Every structure is written in C-alpha cells, then in structure tokens.
Coordinates of C-alpha atoms and ligand atoms in Angstrom, one line a residue:
M1 CA 114.6 -6.7 -74.8
Q2 CA 110.9 -7.1 -73.8
P3 CA 108.8 -4.0 -74.2
H4 CA 108.6 -3.2 -70.5
F5 CA 112.4 -2.5 -70.5
R6 CA 112.1 0.0 -73.3
F7 CA 112.0 3.2 -71.3
A8 CA 113.0 6.3 -73.3
G9 CA 113.2 9.9 -72.5
F10 CA 116.5 10.0 -70.8
M11 CA 117.5 12.9 -73.2
G12 CA 120.5 14.8 -72.2
K13 CA 121.8 12.1 -69.9
R14 CA 125.2 10.5 -70.5
V15 CA 126.5 7.1 -69.7
H16 CA 130.2 6.2 -69.8
L17 CA 130.7 2.5 -70.5
G18 CA 133.9 0.7 -69.5
V19 CA 134.6 -2.6 -71.2
T20 CA 137.3 -5.1 -70.2
G21 CA 139.0 -8.2 -71.6
S22 CA 136.4 -10.9 -71.5
I23 CA 134.8 -13.2 -74.0
A24 CA 131.5 -11.3 -72.9
A25 CA 132.9 -8.0 -74.2
Y26 CA 130.7 -8.3 -77.3
K27 CA 127.6 -8.1 -75.1
A28 CA 128.6 -4.5 -74.3
L29 CA 127.6 -3.7 -77.8
D30 CA 124.0 -4.6 -77.0
L31 CA 124.2 -2.3 -74.1
V32 CA 125.3 0.6 -76.3
R33 CA 122.2 0.0 -78.5
A34 CA 119.9 -0.3 -75.5
Y35 CA 121.2 3.0 -74.0
Q36 CA 120.8 4.8 -77.3
E37 CA 117.2 3.5 -77.6
A38 CA 116.6 5.1 -74.2
D39 CA 117.9 8.4 -75.7
L40 CA 121.1 8.3 -73.6
M41 CA 124.4 9.6 -75.0
V42 CA 127.1 6.9 -74.7
S43 CA 130.9 7.2 -74.5
A44 CA 133.2 4.2 -73.8
T45 CA 136.6 3.1 -72.7
L46 CA 138.0 -0.2 -73.8
T47 CA 140.9 -1.7 -71.8
E48 CA 143.8 -3.0 -73.9
S49 CA 142.7 -6.6 -73.4
C50 CA 139.2 -5.7 -74.4
T51 CA 140.5 -4.7 -77.8
K52 CA 141.7 -8.2 -78.4
F53 CA 138.1 -9.3 -78.3
V54 CA 136.2 -6.3 -79.6
Q55 CA 137.7 -3.2 -81.3
G56 CA 136.9 0.4 -80.7
L57 CA 135.6 0.7 -84.2
S58 CA 132.5 -1.5 -83.4
F59 CA 131.6 0.8 -80.5
E60 CA 132.2 3.9 -82.7
A61 CA 130.1 2.4 -85.5
L62 CA 127.2 2.0 -83.2
G63 CA 127.5 5.7 -82.2
A64 CA 129.5 5.6 -79.0
S65 CA 131.6 8.8 -78.8
P66 CA 134.3 9.3 -77.8
V67 CA 135.7 5.8 -77.5
Y68 CA 138.9 5.7 -75.5
T69 CA 141.3 2.7 -76.0
S70 CA 144.4 3.7 -74.2
M71 CA 145.8 6.5 -72.1
F72 CA 148.3 7.9 -74.6
D73 CA 147.2 6.8 -78.1
G74 CA 146.1 10.0 -79.7
G75 CA 142.9 9.8 -81.8
P76 CA 139.9 11.5 -80.3
K77 CA 141.8 11.6 -77.0
A78 CA 144.6 13.7 -78.4
D79 CA 142.6 16.9 -78.3
T80 CA 141.2 15.9 -74.9
A81 CA 144.3 16.3 -72.9
F82 CA 142.3 15.3 -69.8
G83 CA 140.5 12.3 -71.2
H84 CA 141.2 10.4 -68.0
L85 CA 139.0 12.9 -66.2
E86 CA 136.4 13.6 -68.8
P87 CA 133.7 11.1 -68.0
G88 CA 133.8 12.3 -64.5
Q89 CA 133.1 15.8 -65.6
I90 CA 130.3 15.1 -68.1
A91 CA 128.7 11.6 -67.6
D92 CA 125.8 11.0 -65.2
V93 CA 126.6 7.3 -64.6
M94 CA 129.6 5.0 -65.2
V95 CA 129.1 1.3 -66.0
V96 CA 131.9 -1.3 -66.2
A97 CA 130.5 -4.3 -68.0
P98 CA 131.9 -6.8 -68.3
A99 CA 134.4 -6.2 -65.5
S100 CA 137.3 -8.7 -65.5
A101 CA 138.8 -9.9 -62.2
N102 CA 141.8 -7.6 -62.9
T103 CA 139.7 -4.5 -63.4
M104 CA 137.6 -5.3 -60.4
A105 CA 140.8 -5.5 -58.3
K106 CA 141.9 -2.2 -59.7
L107 CA 138.6 -0.5 -58.9
A108 CA 138.6 -2.0 -55.4
F109 CA 142.1 -0.8 -54.6
G110 CA 141.8 2.6 -56.3
M111 CA 144.6 1.9 -58.8
A112 CA 145.0 4.2 -61.8
D113 CA 147.3 2.5 -64.2
D114 CA 145.2 2.6 -67.4
M115 CA 142.5 4.8 -68.9
L116 CA 139.5 3.0 -67.4
S117 CA 140.8 2.8 -63.9
C118 CA 141.9 6.5 -64.0
Q119 CA 138.5 7.5 -65.2
A120 CA 136.7 5.5 -62.6
L121 CA 138.9 7.0 -59.8
A122 CA 138.1 10.5 -61.1
F123 CA 134.3 9.8 -61.4
S124 CA 132.2 10.8 -58.4
G125 CA 128.8 9.8 -59.8
P126 CA 127.1 6.4 -59.5
K127 CA 129.3 3.6 -60.7
I128 CA 127.9 0.2 -61.7
V129 CA 130.1 -2.9 -62.0
A130 CA 129.0 -6.2 -63.7
P131 CA 131.8 -8.8 -63.5
A132 CA 132.4 -11.8 -65.9
M133 CA 135.0 -14.4 -65.3
N134 CA 135.8 -18.1 -64.9
P135 CA 133.9 -19.5 -61.9
R136 CA 137.1 -20.4 -60.0
M137 CA 138.4 -16.9 -60.4
W138 CA 135.1 -15.6 -59.2
E139 CA 135.1 -17.8 -56.1
N140 CA 138.7 -17.0 -55.2
P141 CA 138.8 -15.3 -51.8
A142 CA 140.8 -12.4 -53.3
T143 CA 138.0 -11.7 -55.8
Q144 CA 135.3 -12.1 -53.2
R145 CA 137.1 -9.6 -51.0
N146 CA 137.4 -7.2 -53.9
W147 CA 133.7 -7.6 -54.5
Q148 CA 132.9 -6.8 -50.9
M149 CA 135.2 -3.8 -51.0
L150 CA 133.4 -2.5 -54.1
G151 CA 130.1 -2.7 -52.2
D152 CA 131.6 -0.9 -49.3
L153 CA 132.9 1.8 -51.6
G154 CA 129.3 2.4 -52.9
F155 CA 129.5 0.7 -56.3
I156 CA 126.2 -0.7 -57.6
R157 CA 127.1 -4.3 -58.0
I158 CA 125.4 -6.7 -60.5
E159 CA 126.2 -10.3 -59.6
P160 CA 127.3 -12.6 -62.4
E161 CA 125.0 -15.5 -63.3
C162 CA 125.4 -19.2 -62.9
G163 CA 125.8 -21.4 -66.0
N164 CA 128.3 -22.6 -68.5
V165 CA 131.2 -20.3 -69.2
A166 CA 133.3 -20.1 -72.4
C167 CA 136.1 -22.2 -71.1
G168 CA 133.7 -25.1 -70.5
D169 CA 133.4 -24.8 -66.7
T170 CA 130.1 -24.5 -65.0
G171 CA 129.4 -22.2 -62.1
K172 CA 128.9 -18.5 -61.2
G173 CA 130.8 -16.1 -63.5
R174 CA 128.7 -15.4 -66.6
L175 CA 127.9 -11.7 -67.2
A176 CA 124.5 -10.8 -65.9
P177 CA 121.8 -10.4 -68.6
S178 CA 121.9 -7.0 -70.4
E179 CA 118.4 -6.2 -69.1
E180 CA 119.8 -6.3 -65.5
I181 CA 122.7 -4.0 -66.3
F182 CA 120.5 -1.7 -68.4
T183 CA 117.8 -1.4 -65.7
A184 CA 120.4 -0.7 -63.0
T185 CA 121.8 2.1 -65.2
L186 CA 118.4 3.7 -65.7
K187 CA 117.7 3.4 -62.0
A188 CA 120.9 5.2 -61.2
I189 CA 119.8 8.3 -63.2
S190 CA 116.1 8.2 -62.4
P191 CA 114.4 10.4 -59.9
Q192 CA 114.0 8.4 -56.6
D193 CA 110.6 9.9 -55.8
L194 CA 109.1 6.5 -54.9
R195 CA 111.9 5.5 -52.6
G196 CA 110.7 3.8 -49.5
K197 CA 107.3 3.1 -51.0
K198 CA 106.1 -0.5 -51.0
V199 CA 104.1 -1.1 -54.2
L200 CA 102.0 -4.1 -55.1
I201 CA 101.1 -4.7 -58.8
T202 CA 98.8 -7.3 -60.2
L203 CA 99.4 -8.2 -63.8
G204 CA 98.7 -10.7 -66.6
P205 CA 95.7 -12.9 -67.2
T206 CA 94.4 -15.6 -64.8
R207 CA 93.7 -19.1 -65.9
E208 CA 90.6 -20.9 -64.7
S209 CA 90.7 -24.6 -65.3
W210 CA 87.5 -26.5 -66.3
D211 CA 89.1 -29.9 -66.7
A212 CA 92.5 -31.5 -66.2
V213 CA 94.1 -29.8 -69.2
R214 CA 91.9 -26.9 -70.4
F215 CA 91.3 -23.5 -69.0
W216 CA 89.3 -20.2 -69.5
S217 CA 91.5 -17.2 -69.9
N218 CA 92.2 -14.0 -72.0
P219 CA 95.1 -12.7 -74.1
S220 CA 96.6 -10.2 -71.6
S221 CA 100.4 -10.2 -71.9
G222 CA 100.9 -8.3 -68.7
T223 CA 102.9 -5.6 -70.4
M224 CA 101.1 -2.6 -68.9
G225 CA 101.5 -4.0 -65.4
A226 CA 105.1 -4.8 -66.1
C227 CA 105.7 -1.2 -67.2
M228 CA 104.1 0.1 -64.0
A229 CA 106.3 -2.3 -62.0
M230 CA 109.5 -1.2 -63.9
A231 CA 108.7 2.5 -63.7
A232 CA 108.1 2.2 -59.9
Y233 CA 111.3 0.2 -59.5
L234 CA 113.4 2.7 -61.5
R235 CA 112.0 5.4 -59.3
G236 CA 113.1 3.7 -56.1
A237 CA 110.0 1.8 -55.0
D238 CA 110.1 -1.6 -53.3
V239 CA 108.0 -3.6 -55.9
T240 CA 106.1 -6.8 -55.5
V241 CA 104.4 -8.2 -58.6
V242 CA 101.6 -10.7 -58.3
A243 CA 101.6 -12.2 -61.8
G244 CA 99.3 -14.5 -63.7
P245 CA 100.9 -16.7 -66.3
T246 CA 103.1 -14.5 -68.6
A247 CA 106.4 -14.8 -70.4
L248 CA 107.6 -11.6 -68.8
Q249 CA 111.0 -11.3 -67.1
F250 CA 111.8 -8.9 -64.3
P251 CA 115.1 -7.7 -62.9
T252 CA 116.2 -9.5 -59.7
G253 CA 115.3 -6.4 -57.6
I254 CA 111.6 -6.9 -58.3
R255 CA 109.8 -9.6 -56.2
V256 CA 107.5 -11.8 -58.3
I257 CA 104.8 -14.0 -56.9
S258 CA 103.5 -16.3 -59.7
V259 CA 99.9 -17.4 -59.6
N260 CA 97.4 -19.1 -61.9
T261 CA 93.9 -18.5 -60.9
A262 CA 91.9 -15.4 -59.7
V263 CA 91.5 -17.0 -56.3
E264 CA 95.3 -17.5 -56.0
M265 CA 95.9 -13.9 -57.1
F266 CA 93.3 -12.8 -54.5
D267 CA 94.9 -14.8 -51.7
A268 CA 98.4 -13.5 -52.6
C269 CA 97.2 -9.9 -52.6
Q270 CA 95.3 -10.3 -49.3
E271 CA 98.4 -11.6 -47.6
I272 CA 100.7 -8.7 -48.6
W273 CA 98.3 -5.7 -48.9
P274 CA 98.5 -4.6 -45.3
A275 CA 102.3 -4.1 -45.6
M276 CA 101.9 -2.0 -48.8
D277 CA 101.8 1.7 -49.4
I278 CA 100.4 1.6 -53.0
G279 CA 98.4 -1.0 -54.9
C280 CA 98.0 -1.0 -58.7
A281 CA 95.7 -3.6 -60.3
T282 CA 96.4 -4.1 -64.0
A283 CA 95.6 -7.8 -64.1
A284 CA 92.9 -9.0 -66.5
V285 CA 91.3 -11.2 -63.9
A286 CA 88.6 -13.6 -65.0
D287 CA 85.4 -12.5 -63.4
Y288 CA 84.0 -16.0 -63.5
R289 CA 85.6 -19.5 -63.1
P290 CA 84.1 -22.6 -64.7
V291 CA 82.9 -25.3 -62.4
P292 CA 85.3 -28.1 -63.3
F293 CA 84.0 -31.4 -64.8
G294 CA 86.2 -33.3 -62.4
A295 CA 89.8 -34.1 -62.1
E296 CA 89.9 -36.0 -65.5
K297 CA 90.2 -34.7 -69.0
F298 CA 86.7 -34.0 -70.5
K299 CA 86.1 -36.5 -73.3
K300 CA 84.2 -35.6 -76.5
A301 CA 82.5 -38.9 -76.4
D302 CA 80.8 -37.8 -73.1
S303 CA 78.7 -35.2 -74.8
G304 CA 78.6 -36.6 -78.3
S305 CA 77.5 -34.0 -81.0
K306 CA 75.1 -32.2 -78.6
G307 CA 77.8 -29.7 -77.6
M308 CA 78.5 -28.9 -74.0
T309 CA 77.5 -26.6 -71.2
V310 CA 79.9 -25.1 -68.8
E311 CA 78.7 -23.6 -65.5
F312 CA 80.5 -20.6 -64.0
K313 CA 80.9 -19.3 -60.5
S314 CA 81.9 -15.7 -59.6
N315 CA 85.5 -14.9 -58.8
P316 CA 86.4 -12.3 -56.1
D317 CA 87.0 -8.7 -57.3
I318 CA 90.5 -8.3 -56.0
L319 CA 90.7 -4.5 -56.6
K320 CA 87.4 -3.8 -55.0
T321 CA 88.3 -5.8 -51.9
L322 CA 91.7 -3.9 -51.6
G323 CA 89.7 -0.7 -52.0
R324 CA 87.4 -1.7 -49.1
Q325 CA 90.3 -2.5 -46.9
K326 CA 92.4 0.5 -47.9
R327 CA 93.8 2.5 -45.0
I328 CA 94.1 6.3 -45.1
D329 CA 97.8 6.1 -45.8
Q330 CA 97.4 3.6 -48.7
K331 CA 96.7 4.5 -52.4
L332 CA 95.1 2.4 -55.1
I333 CA 95.3 2.6 -58.9
G334 CA 92.9 0.7 -61.1
F335 CA 92.7 0.1 -64.8
A336 CA 89.7 -0.3 -67.0
A337 CA 89.7 -1.9 -70.4
E338 CA 86.5 -0.9 -72.1
T339 CA 84.8 -1.1 -75.4
G340 CA 82.7 2.0 -75.0
K341 CA 81.4 4.6 -72.5
L342 CA 85.0 5.1 -71.3
K343 CA 84.4 8.1 -69.1
E344 CA 81.2 6.8 -67.4
E345 CA 82.9 3.4 -66.7
A346 CA 86.0 5.1 -65.4
E347 CA 84.0 7.3 -63.1
R348 CA 81.9 4.4 -61.9
K349 CA 84.8 2.1 -61.1
L350 CA 86.8 4.9 -59.4
T351 CA 83.9 5.2 -56.9
T352 CA 82.7 1.7 -56.6
K353 CA 86.3 0.3 -56.1
D354 CA 87.4 3.2 -53.9
L355 CA 90.3 4.2 -56.0
D356 CA 92.7 7.2 -56.0
L357 CA 93.4 7.0 -59.7
I358 CA 91.9 5.1 -62.6
A359 CA 93.4 4.7 -66.1
A360 CA 90.9 3.6 -68.7
N361 CA 91.4 2.6 -72.3
D362 CA 89.2 1.7 -75.2
I363 CA 90.4 -1.7 -76.3
S364 CA 88.4 -1.5 -79.6
Q365 CA 90.8 1.3 -80.7
E366 CA 93.9 0.5 -82.7
G367 CA 97.1 0.8 -80.6
S368 CA 95.3 0.6 -77.3
G369 CA 95.1 -2.5 -75.1
F370 CA 96.0 -6.2 -75.4
G371 CA 99.1 -7.3 -77.2
V372 CA 100.3 -3.9 -78.4
G373 CA 103.2 -1.8 -77.0
T374 CA 101.1 1.4 -76.8
N375 CA 98.0 2.6 -75.0
Q376 CA 95.7 5.6 -75.2
M377 CA 94.4 6.5 -71.8
Y378 CA 91.6 8.5 -70.1
V379 CA 92.9 9.2 -66.6
L380 CA 90.7 10.3 -63.8
D381 CA 91.6 10.8 -60.1
K382 CA 89.8 11.1 -56.8
Q383 CA 90.3 14.9 -56.8
G384 CA 88.3 15.0 -60.0
R385 CA 91.2 15.7 -62.4
A386 CA 90.4 14.2 -65.8
E387 CA 92.8 14.0 -68.7
T388 CA 92.8 12.3 -72.1
W389 CA 96.3 11.3 -73.1
P390 CA 97.6 10.8 -76.7
Q391 CA 98.6 7.3 -77.8
L392 CA 101.9 6.6 -76.0
P393 CA 104.2 3.7 -75.4
K394 CA 103.1 1.7 -72.3
T395 CA 106.4 2.6 -70.6
E396 CA 105.6 6.3 -71.0
V397 CA 102.0 5.8 -69.8
A398 CA 103.4 4.1 -66.7
W399 CA 105.9 6.9 -66.0
R400 CA 103.1 9.5 -66.3
L401 CA 100.7 7.6 -64.1
W402 CA 103.3 7.6 -61.3
D403 CA 103.8 11.3 -61.9
H404 CA 100.1 11.8 -61.6
L405 CA 99.7 9.8 -58.4
L406 CA 102.5 11.9 -56.8
L407 CA 100.8 15.1 -57.8
D408 CA 98.9 15.7 -54.5
Ligands
LIG1 O1 85.4 -4.3 -63.0 P1 86.5 -4.4 -64.0 O2 87.0 -5.8 -64.2 O3 86.2 -3.7 -65.3 O4 87.7 -3.6 -63.3 C1 88.9 -3.5 -63.8 C2 89.9 -3.3 -62.7 O5 89.6 -4.1 -61.6 C3 91.3 -3.6 -63.1 O6 92.2 -2.8 -62.4 C4 91.5 -5.1 -62.7 O7 92.8 -5.4 -62.5 C5 90.7 -5.1 -61.5 N1 90.0 -6.4 -61.2 C6 90.4 -7.2 -60.1 N2 89.7 -8.3 -59.8 C7 88.7 -8.7 -60.6 C8 88.3 -8.0 -61.7 C9 89.0 -6.8 -62.0 O8 91.3 -6.8 -59.4 N3 88.1 -9.9 -60.3

C-alpha cells in the first residue's frame, strides 16, 4: 500500500470482517494486515465455502480474534453463546469482502441462515460490501437488483473491477483493490467534520519541457499532498486533486485532474477555485520554465563542446493567485519547503500569499521533505498561533493540519 493510505491511530476501534467463498478470499488476509497497521482490532467470520479456499487458522495467525467459521462449531464461539450477535455489540464497522453473489442475496433479503448473515442482520453500524464473482453472475438482473437493494438499505457499496477473472472470463466482477476497501472502512469510522466541504489540493512536481523529450523538474513524489487529500476524504470532504506527474493512486471517490506543467496546473486551479471552500497547495511547482529550443530534440552536435545555455521565463504563482482571489468564506493552506530561516519564511509567505495556515519544513533535515514518509513541521496560522511539531508520518501531519484548520 502506498504511504498515503497508511493512516494509523484508530486505536480502540474494531472492524468485523466477513469473508465468503470466492477465489479472492485470500485477499481478505491483506485487509486484516492493513487494518492492524491502522491500529484497528479485527475479528472475522468465514462462511463455510470460504473455508474451502482459506482456513480460519490463516486469519487467526495474523491476529484476527475471534474468528467464527460456523454457527454451531464450538471453538472460541462455544463460550460466546451469542456469537451471532457479538460483532453488532462491539464492532464499529462491518466489512464483507469478498462478498459472493449468494451472500449478497442473503444480505439484501435479510436472511439469517449462517453465522455471517445472522451477524450482519444484528449489526446496526456501518456495513461495507465488496463483491467478487464471475462477470455473468454480476450482470445477472437478480444480482443487479440485490446490489440496488443493498444501496437502498444503506450498505456502503464497493463496486467490483473490470478485468480477467479466475475462470478465464473477462468483465466486471473482480474484487475491488484492497486500498479501496480499506479506505472505505477508515472513512466509515472517521469523524465527518469536513463533510460538505469542497477541497482543492495541488500536489506533485511539475514538468517544464525544454525540447521534445527533456524537461526541468524536481523529485517531489506528491506524498504530502496525497496525505492531505486522503485525510480530507476520510473526514467527509469532497476532494479534487490537481496532480503533476506522480505514481500515486487514489480511491475512486477522489477526483483527480492530471497535469504536466505549472501553467496547466494554474489553469486547472483557476477553473475550479471559485467552487471550492478550501484550497491546499502542496505542489512543488517549478517557479521558472525553460524557453524551449523548438519542437525537435536538441542535438549535442548543435552546441558542440561549448556547453549550452537555457533561458527561463517565470511561471505563475498558483497559490499567491488563489490567495488574491480568496473570498471571505474560503480558506487556504500553503506549504513551504525551506533550507533555513524556517520561521521567517513561513511568516512572510503566510502574509504575501494571503494564507490561513502555513506548514513549513526544513528539507535539509533528515526525515523531513522529499521522498521520505515523515515530515517535521513548523505550523503558523493567520491568528498568530505558531507550533513546532515533532517528526511525524505524513499521514499524521495531514490529520493534524486539518484539525488545526478547523480550530477557529
Ligand atoms: O514561494 P514558494 O514556492 O516557496 O511557496 C511555496 C508554496 O506555494 C507551496 O504551497 C506551493 O505549492 C505554492 N506554489 C504555487 N505556485 C508556484 C510556486 C509555489 O502554488 N508557482
């Protein structure tokens, strides 16, 4: 899982995972791991057909507890006379992944003829369902009706993907990626304090071409911005990311506008900023762009051994422009990657770019900045509150920055 999915700190929260008979059942083991890395407690119920693919022992070995495999089979369930009710009493979220066509039908119709369907019926918290099946089974009107019914009943539904499935068919029916199911789970138990807010986030580097194949850029991975986007999304915001070239993946609920150059990023932001409530600029925008040598590839022979000179033009300052256009009901967060004079630079940029909050980090310090999963921030807001934070995972920095913005 990419670093921006690695949110932790869900201590004391419990997830109950239901796993059904599908070739994708083994993928539920990845979910158990991911949940545990997020500090969640995990319990599980495997349907009888699931145990033909993956056994309860695998889930127990990874630390899931208890693991139910049937309604009446003793084991950890023997001393839990009401095992069919237990997740409903103690779990914060229930996830059925992969959900077979059969289990989907049971959930849709409120059947209760095995442990998992009983537990689901007795569970009043948020329920997530992620199906996996043969594409023709998925397309069957009966399955589609059940899918619709699950939506009407309030299930959080994670659509299967298109692709090749185990039986050799191609079409929709593959279990959604673990990241998608994991993110939906965290969202279901996160505070929804950014619900209804439209958030714009710029991230990644920009690429400024100087001939047909070469460009001027920087090593930004976009991770800090992706963490800001994910944290806002988990907390209920409607998130649009304007991303320079990165390898980052986002859950389907986040809208991504991909750009290359600073001017493209500027144009994309200009178009959507009026409709936004909050802007957050984490992108490492190239301040200058080379004046291209033309449409062709530059040839060494053209300059010989004399070296070469590249001329640069200024790029627009995206954040500063958004700051100038900012309405009273809009808020703006900026970042500053510095190599010294952190506090002075943060203060200057907060004012000159008309920001509500700025997060500055010293990129010359180890564990702070490009290409690492952590950051050490100096945070300053418009009200004059200034804080120096310890080195933290970027996911944690993002979570705290949203907390900070919501302070006033
Ligand atoms: O002025 P400086 O580049 O140090 O400011 C950093 C902040 O401004 C970051 O939030 C960055 O995303 C944003 N920025 C921008 N457009 C630029 C340069 C920086 O949005 N051309």
